[in-house]
JSON list of C-alpha atoms in Angstrom, two decimals:
[
{"chain": "A", "resi": 1, "resn": "UNK", "atom": "CA", "xyz": [134.72, 106.27, -112.75]},
{"chain": "A", "resi": 2, "resn": "UNK", "atom": "CA", "xyz": [137.57, 104.03, -113.52]},
{"chain": "A", "resi": 3, "resn": "UNK", "atom": "CA", "xyz": [139.42, 104.71, -110.82]},
{"chain": "A", "resi": 4, "resn": "UNK", "atom": "CA", "xyz": [142.52, 105.11, -112.69]},
{"chain": "A", "resi": 5, "resn": "UNK", "atom": "CA", "xyz": [143.37, 109.45, -112.25]},
{"chain": "A", "resi": 6, "resn": "UNK", "atom": "CA", "xyz": [144.99, 111.47, -114.84]},
{"chain": "A", "resi": 7, "resn": "UNK", "atom": "CA", "xyz": [146.23, 114.50, -114.62]},
{"chain": "A", "resi": 8, "resn": "UNK", "atom": "CA", "xyz": [146.05, 117.28, -116.20]},
{"chain": "A", "resi": 9, "resn": "UNK", "atom": "CA", "xyz": [143.60, 117.17, -117.65]},
{"chain": "A", "resi": 10, "resn": "UNK", "atom": "CA", "xyz": [144.13, 119.72, -120.42]},
{"chain": "A", "resi": 11, "resn": "UNK", "atom": "CA", "xyz": [147.81, 121.25, -121.12]},
{"chain": "A", "resi": 12, "resn": "UNK", "atom": "CA", "xyz": [148.66, 124.05, -123.86]},
{"chain": "A", "resi": 13, "resn": "UNK", "atom": "CA", "xyz": [152.66, 124.69, -124.18]},
{"chain": "A", "resi": 14, "resn": "UNK", "atom": "CA", "xyz": [154.95, 125.34, -126.38]},
{"chain": "A", "resi": 15, "resn": "UNK", "atom": "CA", "xyz": [157.45, 123.52, -128.92]},
{"chain": "A", "resi": 16, "resn": "UNK", "atom": "CA", "xyz": [160.54, 122.66, -127.13]},
{"chain": "A", "resi": 17, "resn": "UNK", "atom": "CA", "xyz": [159.44, 122.46, -124.05]},
{"chain": "A", "resi": 18, "resn": "UNK", "atom": "CA", "xyz": [158.92, 119.09, -121.09]},
{"chain": "A", "resi": 19, "resn": "UNK", "atom": "CA", "xyz": [155.95, 118.47, -119.50]},
{"chain": "A", "resi": 20, "resn": "UNK", "atom": "CA", "xyz": [155.26, 115.93, -117.00]},
{"chain": "A", "resi": 21, "resn": "UNK", "atom": "CA", "xyz": [151.86, 113.66, -117.13]},
{"chain": "A", "resi": 22, "resn": "UNK", "atom": "CA", "xyz": [150.89, 112.26, -114.26]},
{"chain": "A", "resi": 23, "resn": "UNK", "atom": "CA", "xyz": [149.01, 108.44, -113.63]},
{"chain": "A", "resi": 24, "resn": "UNK", "atom": "CA", "xyz": [147.38, 107.44, -110.34]},
{"chain": "A", "resi": 25, "resn": "UNK", "atom": "CA", "xyz": [146.03, 103.21, -110.89]},
{"chain": "A", "resi": 26, "resn": "UNK", "atom": "CA", "xyz": [143.30, 101.53, -109.75]},
{"chain": "A", "resi": 27, "resn": "UNK", "atom": "CA", "xyz": [144.27, 101.22, -105.80]},
{"chain": "A", "resi": 28, "resn": "UNK", "atom": "CA", "xyz": [145.25, 97.55, -106.16]},
{"chain": "A", "resi": 29, "resn": "UNK", "atom": "CA", "xyz": [146.03, 97.73, -109.57]},
{"chain": "A", "resi": 30, "resn": "UNK", "atom": "CA", "xyz": [150.21, 96.73, -110.26]},
{"chain": "A", "resi": 31, "resn": "UNK", "atom": "CA", "xyz": [150.58, 97.37, -114.54]},
{"chain": "A", "resi": 32, "resn": "UNK", "atom": "CA", "xyz": [150.13, 101.08, -115.63]},
{"chain": "A", "resi": 33, "resn": "UNK", "atom": "CA", "xyz": [150.19, 101.04, -119.42]},
{"chain": "A", "resi": 34, "resn": "UNK", "atom": "CA", "xyz": [150.63, 104.78, -121.48]},
{"chain": "A", "resi": 35, "resn": "UNK", "atom": "CA", "xyz": [149.07, 105.04, -124.75]},
{"chain": "A", "resi": 36, "resn": "UNK", "atom": "CA", "xyz": [148.76, 108.06, -127.03]},
{"chain": "A", "resi": 37, "resn": "UNK", "atom": "CA", "xyz": [145.78, 108.84, -129.21]},
{"chain": "A", "resi": 38, "resn": "UNK", "atom": "CA", "xyz": [145.55, 110.60, -132.24]},
{"chain": "A", "resi": 39, "resn": "UNK", "atom": "CA", "xyz": [143.10, 110.45, -135.32]},
{"chain": "A", "resi": 40, "resn": "UNK", "atom": "CA", "xyz": [145.55, 109.37, -137.88]},
{"chain": "A", "resi": 41, "resn": "UNK", "atom": "CA", "xyz": [147.35, 106.88, -135.73]},
{"chain": "A", "resi": 42, "resn": "UNK", "atom": "CA", "xyz": [144.86, 105.92, -133.17]},
{"chain": "A", "resi": 43, "resn": "UNK", "atom": "CA", "xyz": [145.38, 104.42, -130.18]},
{"chain": "A", "resi": 44, "resn": "UNK", "atom": "CA", "xyz": [149.16, 104.23, -129.80]},
{"chain": "A", "resi": 45, "resn": "UNK", "atom": "CA", "xyz": [150.91, 101.87, -127.15]},
{"chain": "A", "resi": 46, "resn": "UNK", "atom": "CA", "xyz": [153.64, 103.80, -125.46]},
{"chain": "A", "resi": 47, "resn": "UNK", "atom": "CA", "xyz": [155.24, 102.09, -122.12]},
{"chain": "A", "resi": 48, "resn": "UNK", "atom": "CA", "xyz": [154.53, 99.17, -119.79]},
{"chain": "A", "resi": 49, "resn": "UNK", "atom": "CA", "xyz": [155.37, 99.10, -115.79]},
{"chain": "A", "resi": 50, "resn": "UNK", "atom": "CA", "xyz": [154.59, 96.38, -113.54]},
{"chain": "A", "resi": 51, "resn": "UNK", "atom": "CA", "xyz": [154.91, 96.86, -109.56]},
{"chain": "A", "resi": 52, "resn": "UNK", "atom": "CA", "xyz": [157.90, 99.30, -111.03]},
{"chain": "A", "resi": 53, "resn": "UNK", "atom": "CA", "xyz": [159.18, 97.44, -113.74]},
{"chain": "A", "resi": 54, "resn": "UNK", "atom": "CA", "xyz": [159.29, 98.35, -117.42]},
{"chain": "A", "resi": 55, "resn": "UNK", "atom": "CA", "xyz": [157.71, 95.30, -118.73]},
{"chain": "A", "resi": 56, "resn": "UNK", "atom": "CA", "xyz": [157.11, 96.21, -122.70]},
{"chain": "A", "resi": 57, "resn": "UNK", "atom": "CA", "xyz": [157.94, 99.01, -125.13]},
{"chain": "A", "resi": 58, "resn": "UNK", "atom": "CA", "xyz": [155.79, 99.97, -127.70]},
{"chain": "A", "resi": 59, "resn": "UNK", "atom": "CA", "xyz": [156.48, 103.30, -130.08]},
{"chain": "A", "resi": 60, "resn": "UNK", "atom": "CA", "xyz": [158.23, 105.69, -127.30]},
{"chain": "A", "resi": 61, "resn": "UNK", "atom": "CA", "xyz": [160.50, 108.23, -129.16]},
{"chain": "A", "resi": 62, "resn": "UNK", "atom": "CA", "xyz": [163.48, 108.76, -127.10]},
{"chain": "A", "resi": 63, "resn": "UNK", "atom": "CA", "xyz": [162.07, 111.62, -126.49]},
{"chain": "A", "resi": 64, "resn": "UNK", "atom": "CA", "xyz": [159.98, 110.34, -124.03]},
{"chain": "A", "resi": 65, "resn": "UNK", "atom": "CA", "xyz": [160.52, 108.68, -120.96]},
{"chain": "A", "resi": 66, "resn": "UNK", "atom": "CA", "xyz": [158.41, 107.14, -118.58]},
{"chain": "A", "resi": 67, "resn": "UNK", "atom": "CA", "xyz": [158.54, 105.59, -114.48]},
{"chain": "A", "resi": 68, "resn": "UNK", "atom": "CA", "xyz": [156.67, 103.77, -112.38]},
{"chain": "A", "resi": 69, "resn": "UNK", "atom": "CA", "xyz": [157.62, 104.87, -107.84]},
{"chain": "A", "resi": 70, "resn": "UNK", "atom": "CA", "xyz": [157.34, 103.29, -105.52]},
{"chain": "A", "resi": 71, "resn": "UNK", "atom": "CA", "xyz": [153.74, 103.85, -104.50]},
{"chain": "A", "resi": 72, "resn": "UNK", "atom": "CA", "xyz": [152.61, 102.85, -108.11]},
{"chain": "A", "resi": 73, "resn": "UNK", "atom": "CA", "xyz": [152.04, 106.39, -109.39]},
{"chain": "A", "resi": 74, "resn": "UNK", "atom": "CA", "xyz": [153.60, 107.06, -112.79]},
{"chain": "A", "resi": 75, "resn": "UNK", "atom": "CA", "xyz": [154.76, 109.60, -114.57]},
{"chain": "A", "resi": 76, "resn": "UNK", "atom": "CA", "xyz": [155.49, 110.00, -118.47]},
{"chain": "A", "resi": 77, "resn": "UNK", "atom": "CA", "xyz": [158.34, 112.77, -119.50]},
{"chain": "A", "resi": 78, "resn": "UNK", "atom": "CA", "xyz": [157.89, 114.89, -122.90]},
{"chain": "A", "resi": 79, "resn": "UNK", "atom": "CA", "xyz": [160.45, 116.74, -123.02]},
{"chain": "A", "resi": 80, "resn": "UNK", "atom": "CA", "xyz": [162.26, 118.86, -127.25]},
{"chain": "A", "resi": 81, "resn": "UNK", "atom": "CA", "xyz": [158.19, 118.69, -127.59]},
{"chain": "A", "resi": 82, "resn": "UNK", "atom": "CA", "xyz": [157.03, 119.39, -131.21]},
{"chain": "A", "resi": 83, "resn": "UNK", "atom": "CA", "xyz": [153.54, 119.61, -133.28]},
{"chain": "A", "resi": 84, "resn": "UNK", "atom": "CA", "xyz": [152.77, 116.66, -133.65]},
{"chain": "A", "resi": 85, "resn": "UNK", "atom": "CA", "xyz": [152.71, 115.20, -130.19]},
{"chain": "A", "resi": 86, "resn": "UNK", "atom": "CA", "xyz": [150.27, 117.04, -130.17]},
{"chain": "A", "resi": 87, "resn": "UNK", "atom": "CA", "xyz": [147.70, 114.36, -129.01]},
{"chain": "A", "resi": 88, "resn": "UNK", "atom": "CA", "xyz": [145.46, 112.26, -126.22]},
{"chain": "A", "resi": 89, "resn": "UNK", "atom": "CA", "xyz": [147.45, 110.33, -123.47]},
{"chain": "A", "resi": 90, "resn": "UNK", "atom": "CA", "xyz": [145.92, 108.12, -121.67]},
{"chain": "A", "resi": 91, "resn": "UNK", "atom": "CA", "xyz": [147.10, 105.62, -118.57]},
{"chain": "A", "resi": 92, "resn": "UNK", "atom": "CA", "xyz": [144.95, 102.08, -118.27]},
{"chain": "A", "resi": 93, "resn": "UNK", "atom": "CA", "xyz": [146.10, 100.12, -115.16]},
{"chain": "A", "resi": 94, "resn": "UNK", "atom": "CA", "xyz": [145.84, 96.72, -114.44]},
{"chain": "A", "resi": 95, "resn": "UNK", "atom": "CA", "xyz": [145.66, 94.01, -111.27]},
{"chain": "A", "resi": 96, "resn": "UNK", "atom": "CA", "xyz": [148.46, 91.49, -112.84]},
{"chain": "A", "resi": 97, "resn": "UNK", "atom": "CA", "xyz": [151.00, 92.19, -115.67]},
{"chain": "A", "resi": 98, "resn": "UNK", "atom": "CA", "xyz": [148.96, 90.13, -118.44]},
{"chain": "A", "resi": 99, "resn": "UNK", "atom": "CA", "xyz": [144.98, 90.73, -119.03]},
{"chain": "A", "resi": 100, "resn": "UNK", "atom": "CA", "xyz": [145.00, 86.47, -119.73]},
{"chain": "A", "resi": 101, "resn": "UNK", "atom": "CA", "xyz": [146.02, 85.92, -116.50]},
{"chain": "A", "resi": 102, "resn": "UNK", "atom": "CA", "xyz": [143.55, 86.97, -113.87]},
{"chain": "A", "resi": 103, "resn": "UNK", "atom": "CA", "xyz": [140.84, 87.41, -116.57]},
{"chain": "A", "resi": 104, "resn": "UNK", "atom": "CA", "xyz": [140.04, 90.60, -115.37]},
{"chain": "A", "resi": 105, "resn": "UNK", "atom": "CA", "xyz": [140.54, 94.20, -117.74]},
{"chain": "A", "resi": 106, "resn": "UNK", "atom": "CA", "xyz": [142.67, 97.33, -118.47]},
{"chain": "A", "resi": 107, "resn": "UNK", "atom": "CA", "xyz": [140.81, 100.38, -116.93]},
{"chain": "A", "resi": 108, "resn": "UNK", "atom": "CA", "xyz": [141.47, 103.51, -118.42]},
{"chain": "A", "resi": 109, "resn": "UNK", "atom": "CA", "xyz": [141.70, 107.63, -117.12]},
{"chain": "A", "resi": 110, "resn": "UNK", "atom": "CA", "xyz": [139.72, 110.11, -119.06]},
{"chain": "A", "resi": 111, "resn": "UNK", "atom": "CA", "xyz": [143.07, 111.03, -120.18]},
{"chain": "A", "resi": 112, "resn": "UNK", "atom": "CA", "xyz": [145.30, 114.00, -121.34]},
{"chain": "A", "resi": 113, "resn": "UNK", "atom": "CA", "xyz": [144.95, 116.27, -124.06]},
{"chain": "A", "resi": 114, "resn": "UNK", "atom": "CA", "xyz": [148.74, 117.86, -124.77]},
{"chain": "A", "resi": 115, "resn": "UNK", "atom": "CA", "xyz": [148.78, 120.60, -127.47]},
{"chain": "A", "resi": 116, "resn": "UNK", "atom": "CA", "xyz": [151.91, 121.74, -128.42]},
{"chain": "A", "resi": 117, "resn": "UNK", "atom": "CA", "xyz": [151.72, 125.74, -130.08]},
{"chain": "B", "resi": 1, "resn": "UNK", "atom": "CA", "xyz": [154.56, 94.49, -136.27]},
{"chain": "B", "resi": 2, "resn": "UNK", "atom": "CA", "xyz": [151.42, 93.40, -135.17]},
{"chain": "B", "resi": 3, "resn": "UNK", "atom": "CA", "xyz": [148.35, 95.44, -137.01]},
{"chain": "B", "resi": 4, "resn": "UNK", "atom": "CA", "xyz": [144.93, 94.82, -135.76]},
{"chain": "B", "resi": 5, "resn": "UNK", "atom": "CA", "xyz": [142.98, 96.21, -139.18]},
{"chain": "B", "resi": 6, "resn": "UNK", "atom": "CA", "xyz": [139.32, 97.74, -138.31]},
{"chain": "B", "resi": 7, "resn": "UNK", "atom": "CA", "xyz": [136.62, 98.05, -140.36]},
{"chain": "B", "resi": 8, "resn": "UNK", "atom": "CA", "xyz": [134.53, 99.64, -141.50]},
{"chain": "B", "resi": 9, "resn": "UNK", "atom": "CA", "xyz": [136.03, 102.94, -140.36]},
{"chain": "B", "resi": 10, "resn": "UNK", "atom": "CA", "xyz": [132.98, 104.98, -140.07]},
{"chain": "B", "resi": 11, "resn": "UNK", "atom": "CA", "xyz": [129.61, 103.82, -139.47]},
{"chain": "B", "resi": 12, "resn": "UNK", "atom": "CA", "xyz": [126.65, 105.77, -139.92]},
{"chain": "B", "resi": 13, "resn": "UNK", "atom": "CA", "xyz": [123.10, 103.48, -139.29]},
{"chain": "B", "resi": 14, "resn": "UNK", "atom": "CA", "xyz": [119.33, 104.64, -138.61]},
{"chain": "B", "resi": 15, "resn": "UNK", "atom": "CA", "xyz": [118.59, 103.55, -135.01]},
{"chain": "B", "resi": 16, "resn": "UNK", "atom": "CA", "xyz": [116.91, 99.68, -134.79]},
{"chain": "B", "resi": 17, "resn": "UNK", "atom": "CA", "xyz": [119.15, 98.67, -137.75]},
{"chain": "B", "resi": 18, "resn": "UNK", "atom": "CA", "xyz": [122.09, 95.71, -137.11]},
{"chain": "B", "resi": 19, "resn": "UNK", "atom": "CA", "xyz": [125.20, 96.22, -138.37]},
{"chain": "B", "resi": 20, "resn": "UNK", "atom": "CA", "xyz": [128.94, 94.36, -138.06]},
{"chain": "B", "resi": 21, "resn": "UNK", "atom": "CA", "xyz": [132.14, 95.83, -137.07]},
{"chain": "B", "resi": 22, "resn": "UNK", "atom": "CA", "xyz": [135.10, 93.54, -138.16]},
{"chain": "B", "resi": 23, "resn": "UNK", "atom": "CA", "xyz": [138.97, 93.37, -136.45]},
{"chain": "B", "resi": 24, "resn": "UNK", "atom": "CA", "xyz": [141.21, 91.44, -138.59]},
{"chain": "B", "resi": 25, "resn": "UNK", "atom": "CA", "xyz": [145.17, 90.33, -137.86]},
{"chain": "B", "resi": 26, "resn": "UNK", "atom": "CA", "xyz": [147.65, 88.75, -139.19]},
{"chain": "B", "resi": 27, "resn": "UNK", "atom": "CA", "xyz": [148.75, 87.99, -135.86]},
{"chain": "B", "resi": 28, "resn": "UNK", "atom": "CA", "xyz": [147.58, 84.93, -133.56]},
{"chain": "B", "resi": 29, "resn": "UNK", "atom": "CA", "xyz": [146.62, 86.80, -129.85]},
{"chain": "B", "resi": 30, "resn": "UNK", "atom": "CA", "xyz": [146.37, 85.19, -126.88]},
{"chain": "B", "resi": 31, "resn": "UNK", "atom": "CA", "xyz": [143.20, 87.28, -125.92]},
{"chain": "B", "resi": 32, "resn": "UNK", "atom": "CA", "xyz": [140.72, 90.13, -128.36]},
{"chain": "B", "resi": 33, "resn": "UNK", "atom": "CA", "xyz": [138.67, 92.71, -126.11]},
{"chain": "B", "resi": 34, "resn": "UNK", "atom": "CA", "xyz": [136.26, 94.95, -127.78]},
{"chain": "B", "resi": 35, "resn": "UNK", "atom": "CA", "xyz": [136.32, 98.35, -125.59]},
{"chain": "B", "resi": 36, "resn": "UNK", "atom": "CA", "xyz": [133.57, 101.19, -126.71]},
{"chain": "B", "resi": 37, "resn": "UNK", "atom": "CA", "xyz": [135.12, 104.81, -126.00]},
{"chain": "B", "resi": 38, "resn": "UNK", "atom": "CA", "xyz": [132.58, 108.18, -125.65]},
{"chain": "B", "resi": 39, "resn": "UNK", "atom": "CA", "xyz": [133.94, 111.15, -126.89]},
{"chain": "B", "resi": 40, "resn": "UNK", "atom": "CA", "xyz": [136.24, 112.66, -123.48]},
{"chain": "B", "resi": 41, "resn": "UNK", "atom": "CA", "xyz": [137.05, 109.66, -122.15]},
{"chain": "B", "resi": 42, "resn": "UNK", "atom": "CA", "xyz": [139.09, 106.61, -121.66]},
{"chain": "B", "resi": 43, "resn": "UNK", "atom": "CA", "xyz": [138.12, 103.99, -123.49]},
{"chain": "B", "resi": 44, "resn": "UNK", "atom": "CA", "xyz": [135.62, 101.00, -121.42]},
{"chain": "B", "resi": 45, "resn": "UNK", "atom": "CA", "xyz": [135.96, 97.13, -121.89]},
{"chain": "B", "resi": 46, "resn": "UNK", "atom": "CA", "xyz": [132.47, 95.68, -123.10]},
{"chain": "B", "resi": 47, "resn": "UNK", "atom": "CA", "xyz": [134.08, 91.76, -123.44]},
{"chain": "B", "resi": 48, "resn": "UNK", "atom": "CA", "xyz": [137.44, 90.13, -123.81]},
{"chain": "B", "resi": 49, "resn": "UNK", "atom": "CA", "xyz": [137.05, 86.66, -125.67]},
{"chain": "B", "resi": 50, "resn": "UNK", "atom": "CA", "xyz": [140.29, 83.78, -125.41]},
{"chain": "B", "resi": 51, "resn": "UNK", "atom": "CA", "xyz": [139.37, 81.37, -126.96]},
{"chain": "B", "resi": 52, "resn": "UNK", "atom": "CA", "xyz": [139.05, 80.22, -130.46]},
{"chain": "B", "resi": 53, "resn": "UNK", "atom": "CA", "xyz": [135.39, 80.16, -132.32]},
{"chain": "B", "resi": 54, "resn": "UNK", "atom": "CA", "xyz": [134.52, 81.91, -128.86]},
{"chain": "B", "resi": 55, "resn": "UNK", "atom": "CA", "xyz": [131.00, 83.55, -128.65]},
{"chain": "B", "resi": 56, "resn": "UNK", "atom": "CA", "xyz": [129.49, 86.00, -126.32]},
{"chain": "B", "resi": 57, "resn": "UNK", "atom": "CA", "xyz": [126.89, 87.63, -125.56]},
{"chain": "B", "resi": 58, "resn": "UNK", "atom": "CA", "xyz": [126.75, 90.97, -124.07]},
{"chain": "B", "resi": 59, "resn": "UNK", "atom": "CA", "xyz": [122.37, 91.58, -124.65]},
{"chain": "B", "resi": 60, "resn": "UNK", "atom": "CA", "xyz": [122.69, 93.08, -128.18]},
{"chain": "B", "resi": 61, "resn": "UNK", "atom": "CA", "xyz": [125.91, 92.74, -128.73]},
{"chain": "B", "resi": 62, "resn": "UNK", "atom": "CA", "xyz": [127.35, 89.94, -129.84]},
{"chain": "B", "resi": 63, "resn": "UNK", "atom": "CA", "xyz": [130.57, 89.25, -130.59]},
{"chain": "B", "resi": 64, "resn": "UNK", "atom": "CA", "xyz": [132.57, 86.26, -131.65]},
{"chain": "B", "resi": 65, "resn": "UNK", "atom": "CA", "xyz": [136.32, 85.58, -131.66]},
{"chain": "B", "resi": 66, "resn": "UNK", "atom": "CA", "xyz": [137.83, 83.88, -134.86]},
{"chain": "B", "resi": 67, "resn": "UNK", "atom": "CA", "xyz": [138.26, 80.24, -135.43]},
{"chain": "B", "resi": 68, "resn": "UNK", "atom": "CA", "xyz": [142.48, 81.11, -135.33]},
{"chain": "B", "resi": 69, "resn": "UNK", "atom": "CA", "xyz": [142.34, 83.79, -133.11]},
{"chain": "B", "resi": 70, "resn": "UNK", "atom": "CA", "xyz": [143.01, 86.23, -135.23]},
{"chain": "B", "resi": 71, "resn": "UNK", "atom": "CA", "xyz": [140.41, 87.95, -136.11]},
{"chain": "B", "resi": 72, "resn": "UNK", "atom": "CA", "xyz": [136.94, 88.88, -134.29]},
{"chain": "B", "resi": 73, "resn": "UNK", "atom": "CA", "xyz": [133.61, 90.63, -134.80]},
{"chain": "B", "resi": 74, "resn": "UNK", "atom": "CA", "xyz": [130.93, 92.86, -133.35]},
{"chain": "B", "resi": 75, "resn": "UNK", "atom": "CA", "xyz": [127.67, 92.38, -134.25]},
{"chain": "B", "resi": 76, "resn": "UNK", "atom": "CA", "xyz": [125.05, 95.45, -132.55]},
{"chain": "B", "resi": 77, "resn": "UNK", "atom": "CA", "xyz": [121.47, 94.00, -133.36]},
{"chain": "B", "resi": 78, "resn": "UNK", "atom": "CA", "xyz": [118.76, 96.80, -132.57]},
{"chain": "B", "resi": 79, "resn": "UNK", "atom": "CA", "xyz": [121.32, 99.58, -132.89]},
{"chain": "B", "resi": 80, "resn": "UNK", "atom": "CA", "xyz": [120.12, 102.18, -130.15]},
{"chain": "B", "resi": 81, "resn": "UNK", "atom": "CA", "xyz": [121.78, 106.22, -130.39]},
{"chain": "B", "resi": 82, "resn": "UNK", "atom": "CA", "xyz": [123.38, 105.41, -127.21]},
{"chain": "B", "resi": 83, "resn": "UNK", "atom": "CA", "xyz": [125.57, 102.49, -129.12]},
{"chain": "B", "resi": 84, "resn": "UNK", "atom": "CA", "xyz": [127.39, 105.73, -130.44]},
{"chain": "B", "resi": 85, "resn": "UNK", "atom": "CA", "xyz": [130.64, 105.77, -130.09]},
{"chain": "B", "resi": 86, "resn": "UNK", "atom": "CA", "xyz": [133.94, 104.56, -131.27]},
{"chain": "B", "resi": 87, "resn": "UNK", "atom": "CA", "xyz": [134.48, 100.56, -130.83]},
{"chain": "B", "resi": 88, "resn": "UNK", "atom": "CA", "xyz": [137.60, 99.85, -130.53]},
{"chain": "B", "resi": 89, "resn": "UNK", "atom": "CA", "xyz": [139.31, 96.14, -131.15]},
{"chain": "B", "resi": 90, "resn": "UNK", "atom": "CA", "xyz": [142.85, 95.31, -128.86]},
{"chain": "B", "resi": 91, "resn": "UNK", "atom": "CA", "xyz": [145.05, 92.08, -129.34]},
{"chain": "B", "resi": 92, "resn": "UNK", "atom": "CA", "xyz": [146.91, 90.62, -126.39]},
{"chain": "B", "resi": 93, "resn": "UNK", "atom": "CA", "xyz": [149.56, 88.53, -126.90]},
{"chain": "B", "resi": 94, "resn": "UNK", "atom": "CA", "xyz": [153.18, 87.99, -124.61]},
{"chain": "B", "resi": 95, "resn": "UNK", "atom": "CA", "xyz": [156.35, 86.87, -125.68]},
{"chain": "B", "resi": 96, "resn": "UNK", "atom": "CA", "xyz": [158.38, 85.77, -122.22]},
{"chain": "B", "resi": 97, "resn": "UNK", "atom": "CA", "xyz": [158.25, 88.97, -120.75]},
{"chain": "B", "resi": 98, "resn": "UNK", "atom": "CA", "xyz": [157.60, 91.01, -122.92]},
{"chain": "B", "resi": 99, "resn": "UNK", "atom": "CA", "xyz": [153.59, 91.95, -123.37]},
{"chain": "B", "resi": 100, "resn": "UNK", "atom": "CA", "xyz": [151.71, 93.65, -125.74]},
{"chain": "B", "resi": 101, "resn": "UNK", "atom": "CA", "xyz": [147.41, 95.22, -125.68]},
{"chain": "B", "resi": 102, "resn": "UNK", "atom": "CA", "xyz": [147.77, 96.32, -129.39]},
{"chain": "B", "resi": 103, "resn": "UNK", "atom": "CA", "xyz": [144.55, 97.98, -130.30]},
{"chain": "B", "resi": 104, "resn": "UNK", "atom": "CA", "xyz": [143.01, 98.86, -133.84]},
{"chain": "B", "resi": 105, "resn": "UNK", "atom": "CA", "xyz": [142.42, 102.44, -134.73]},
{"chain": "B", "resi": 106, "resn": "UNK", "atom": "CA", "xyz": [138.21, 101.98, -134.35]},
{"chain": "B", "resi": 107, "resn": "UNK", "atom": "CA", "xyz": [135.21, 101.83, -136.31]},
{"chain": "B", "resi": 108, "resn": "UNK", "atom": "CA", "xyz": [133.06, 105.17, -135.28]},
{"chain": "B", "resi": 109, "resn": "UNK", "atom": "CA", "xyz": [129.82, 104.93, -134.85]},
{"chain": "B", "resi": 110, "resn": "UNK", "atom": "CA", "xyz": [126.87, 106.40, -135.65]},
{"chain": "B", "resi": 111, "resn": "UNK", "atom": "CA", "xyz": [123.66, 105.67, -134.49]},
{"chain": "B", "resi": 112, "resn": "UNK", "atom": "CA", "xyz": [120.74, 108.08, -136.11]},
{"chain": "B", "resi": 113, "resn": "UNK", "atom": "CA", "xyz": [117.18, 107.95, -133.54]}
]
């Protein structure tokens, strides 16, 4: 158990719909990262938040948005869903905004498997 | 765009064999990490290498960071079925406040008994 909690574990929804994925980081971790994993693209970095503020953006579509709340949990919102959005969505957390600052690691949750039908 | 190329993409070997997987990039990273991911789980960190030329050993696993900090290799000695999984390398980079951890697509290793 990494200490990172993601809900729900599985989600099946129709095209055009909107869903919210939730992530609770490990206790004490200020950074939250979101990744999308698909068979053809591998693990793609979406966005990084540190202590409530957006730190970096990766290959995140405009239909997707995220935020980190004062209690440090994070939500990833996916809207106008398309079949191609079906993937595993991972959240990871770490203590600092850069792993080498504290010689630490990013801890991953078990992911949310999103299926768009 | 920083890319990490991992090779081979798939590897199937017999128990007891040795293997090496590679992670290459044209970009320089401040550190490079190796993760293993099992089905239905998130990636789990194996090791972080920071210094160019650094070699780290974790039991039967040997990790090396290239001198120029652009590439890395993972060597497994006497592989066991428990080593089966997706091995991912990830490069850490930061430009000012823009911090990223970029992953390769991984090497899917199967060790047959």
